[in-house]
Amino acid sequence: LRETPEAPGRRRCENTGVNPTALTITIAYSAVVFVAVVAILIVWRSTHSFERNRKDTTDTHRLAEGEKGWFMFAVAALAVLLLATLAFIPYGDNAKAEGQQEVRVDSQQFAWVMSPSTIRAGVPARFAVTSRDVNHGFAVYNDENVLLFQIQAVPGSTSHIVYTFKEPGRYQVVCLEFCGLNHHKMVGALQVGEAR
Amino acid sequence: VTTATAPAPTGQVYTPVTGDDRAVARSLTLWYVLASTAIFAVSGLLGAALRQSQADIVRIDDNAWYAVMTAHGLGAFVGWAAFAVMGFTWWVLAEVGFPIGTLGERLARAAWWCMVVGVAGVVVTTLVFSFAGSWVFLYPLPFHSAGQWSDWVTALFSASVLLVGLSIIIWCVAVLVVVTGPGLGSDRGVLNRLGAAMGLGILWPRKFVSAQPVPYPVIPLTVIAIDMIIATAPLAVLLVEMIIESFTAISVDPLLAKNVLWWFGHPVVYLLLFPAVAIYYLLVPRYAKRPLVAGNIIAVGWTIAVIANVTVWAHHLYLDYPNGIQAAINTGMEPITFALTLVSALSLYSLFMTIFNSRWTWNAASTALFLGLVSWLLAGLSGVVNATIAWDAFVHNTLWIVGHFHHMALLNIGIVIFGAVYAFLPKIVGHELYSDRMGMWHIWTTFLAGTANSAIWIVQGLDGGPRRFAQLPGEYDAWTAASIPVVAILTLVQLLFVWNVVQTLRGRTSTHTRRLAMGLDRPKLTSPALQGFVMVTTLLALAGLAAAGWAIGNRDADEAEAAFLPPIEQPAGGAGGELAAGQQVFVASGCGGCHQLAAANATGTVGPDLDQLAPTDDRVAEIVANGRGAMPAFRDQLTPEQIDAVATYVAESATGGP
């Protein structure tokens, strides 16, 4: 058996690690959950008393007053989140531009038809994604199963998404919108060659 | 009159309805709760069956798996959770002094029948006739079944869902009839009474009058009843279209259909939540022995809710932006969705502050309410992640979403349903709960196992694990295996709930309950130390079992099959290099999505079985290049050399047998 240097074995793609968005979510969610759990434990403990027949002397009017402060805080926190993440909404960066590689992605139950299916690293690739039958989800993972980006493939419409691959290698195209019987088998490969 | 006036935590005292009105509420609540509990048992088991199949214990066929997923989704979400809180609504209204009346009762019974027949139809069309379009039946998927079910099954399924939708609309009308009825004590016009029932009288007391301040639990019920009529009507039209399309050649724009689906699909989440909030509003002050800590601001929140609830649908379409209009709608939905979370933030503040420092009674029902609030907060926070477009671009359609909504539906809504059963059932049947202690074990274990179950999905989702996959790649095996003991405990502990309910209905009380009544025993599991002990023990047991599962899954996960694409092995013998090149083309082009070919580990079942067909290489080359029937042409994607390579590979590798 002859060794084939080009054999596309797994784990050849250098682009490993984690998705930065996933990392941000993990950190933000863990931190907020930690604070929430501490607050919950304080409320939980406050209801337990070893005094028999303890009188409830809490000033509930004051607590109700506090609701306004909490409302302001919640509005402010959400506003900060909104403003901080607004710039990362992917809608704006998918326009046609000079120097892009155009990739046409036709999806159908249960195959991805991509032309070309081999592209170059380092150059923005603009995917024009559509479907010939039902809704599909065009998601690209690297060879370590790290989800890089995704967009819905809607029948009768063409959606665009631009992504620049940094590393050459094999990338996996996975369907992320349920499309029937062989949905989980609807996979394909995108070969990314060396940057020129 | 503005919102700036001093908040008044009015000590609302409710006078429950009596006599015949109470008997009507009792009968309706029992019918709804018993039917929904039966659906819960079935759909819960279906859910466990799905997870164990992913862990490869007893593998379910792919289409059967998706059919079970469809039944589980509609069954658990609407047939159990929504149906149960719809039922408890009748009891809540009776408790706050709103008689249901003759019209209300007739409508409520009609809604019950529509729901039961509709859910039965869903179960039959999925489990018997193989409809597997998922519970969102994303148009036009129901008409592209890959040969698994025929169009008349789609018609039957659509008709069943239509009945479920009809049930929801009738229920909404019934609720509106009751909340604007004699219980409100207003002689104004219908719209004015509707405003009063929505809590607008808290903001404008002179304009929206009622005999007494509108009971807090009535507000969310009114809001959801208004919204679900608006939300369900377009879906009903789509369902009628789908029934007609099953027999004639008409069609709808898929993107429009998707919008219509989520126009309903988002508010239906609040069909679960808002009646559950009514239960919280009623019961939390009761166990805290103090009025609900709520200022005027809560009415502001619910006014936002009634509008925002039906204007956030497109946050389910964040990753659909084939045109500028949809992108603009989606972007607008982010701040509106955030506004809607303010209602939850305010309600959580009110309810937690009502409990804070109170002489809170810790029993099965109140523990369920408290833990429900905990889950509402934690699952609400993961919901904020989904609501943020930049973050949804990652978590969309991953198992994170599955973790989020099971956290919300099972451990906020579901656990409130359990709590409501423990709180209301004794009153409804007129004697004590069989065993409060058994209820405590059920609630604590459900909470801990359910939280662990969702946490595992959240971890798998952050690792890119896709949702709605009958079979997941090896990468996710370890965590899937870890979830199995957790799911088993979660499933088994529900037997405690069923036994408790059955015994209570039979009029039994446990020995422990009787000893308590006679003053012979102290209630157990009610001191912080004991509760902490139970919690830690259960957690440790769960963690240990999950870790064992993780280790087993990790050991068994075949490194070679960790990715989505099948591994490539060197074909034995022959012209190794050439065949390997052909195999590479076969795998990379996703041929295995439709075809079977043992040599490439391909198990697709839609296209012809290549092993059995054993085509010549010329035939393969011709069809790959030009396509045939459903098979796409690959001449634009593959070079002539690649087509020749894959043709040779298929012709050489086909085993020639089934």
PDB file of C-alpha atoms in Angstrom, chain A residues 7-13 16 142-146 170 172, chain B residues 473-475 558-568:
ATOM      1  CA  ALA A   7      -4.460  11.779   1.476  1.00  0.00           C
ATOM      2  CA  PRO A   8      -6.931  14.024   3.266  1.00  0.00           C
ATOM      3  CA  GLY A   9      -6.642  12.342   6.629  1.00  0.00           C
ATOM      4  CA  ARG A  10      -8.347  13.950   9.549  1.00  0.00           C
ATOM      5  CA  ARG A  11      -6.694  16.456  11.845  1.00  0.00           C
ATOM      6  CA  ARG A  12      -4.666  18.046   9.134  1.00  0.00           C
ATOM      7  CA  CYS A  13      -6.207  21.447   9.494  1.00  0.00           C
ATOM      8  CA  THR A  16      -8.007  24.337  15.750  1.00  0.00           C
ATOM      9  CA  ASN A 142     -12.930  23.105  10.695  1.00  0.00           C
ATOM     10  CA  ASP A 143     -11.604  19.573  10.829  1.00  0.00           C
ATOM     11  CA  GLU A 144     -11.569  19.668  14.635  1.00  0.00           C
ATOM     12  CA  ASN A 145     -15.349  20.185  14.702  1.00  0.00           C
ATOM     13  CA  VAL A 146     -15.096  23.858  15.652  1.00  0.00           C
ATOM     14  CA  ARG A 170     -10.076  20.347   4.898  1.00  0.00           C
ATOM     15  CA  GLN A 172     -16.479  20.355   6.867  1.00  0.00           C
TER      16      GLN A 172
ATOM     17  CA  PRO B 473     -20.391  12.506  15.415  1.00  0.00           C
ATOM     18  CA  GLY B 474     -18.039  10.739  17.840  1.00  0.00           C
ATOM     19  CA  GLU B 475     -16.791  14.095  19.161  1.00  0.00           C
ATOM     20  CA  ASP B 558     -13.674   6.178  17.974  1.00  0.00           C
ATOM     21  CA  GLU B 559     -11.121   8.865  17.299  1.00  0.00           C
ATOM     22  CA  ALA B 560     -11.441   8.165  13.592  1.00  0.00           C
ATOM     23  CA  GLU B 561     -15.180   8.930  13.625  1.00  0.00           C
ATOM     24  CA  ALA B 562     -15.019  12.065  15.731  1.00  0.00           C
ATOM     25  CA  ALA B 563     -15.748  14.409  12.828  1.00  0.00           C
ATOM     26  CA  PHE B 564     -18.853  14.897  10.708  1.00  0.00           C
ATOM     27  CA  LEU B 565     -17.215  13.590   7.561  1.00  0.00           C
ATOM     28  CA  PRO B 566     -16.574   9.854   7.530  1.00  0.00           C
ATOM     29  CA  PRO B 567     -12.976   8.771   7.910  1.00  0.00           C
ATOM     30  CA  ILE B 568     -10.980   7.774   4.902  1.00  0.00           C
TER      31      ILE B 568
END
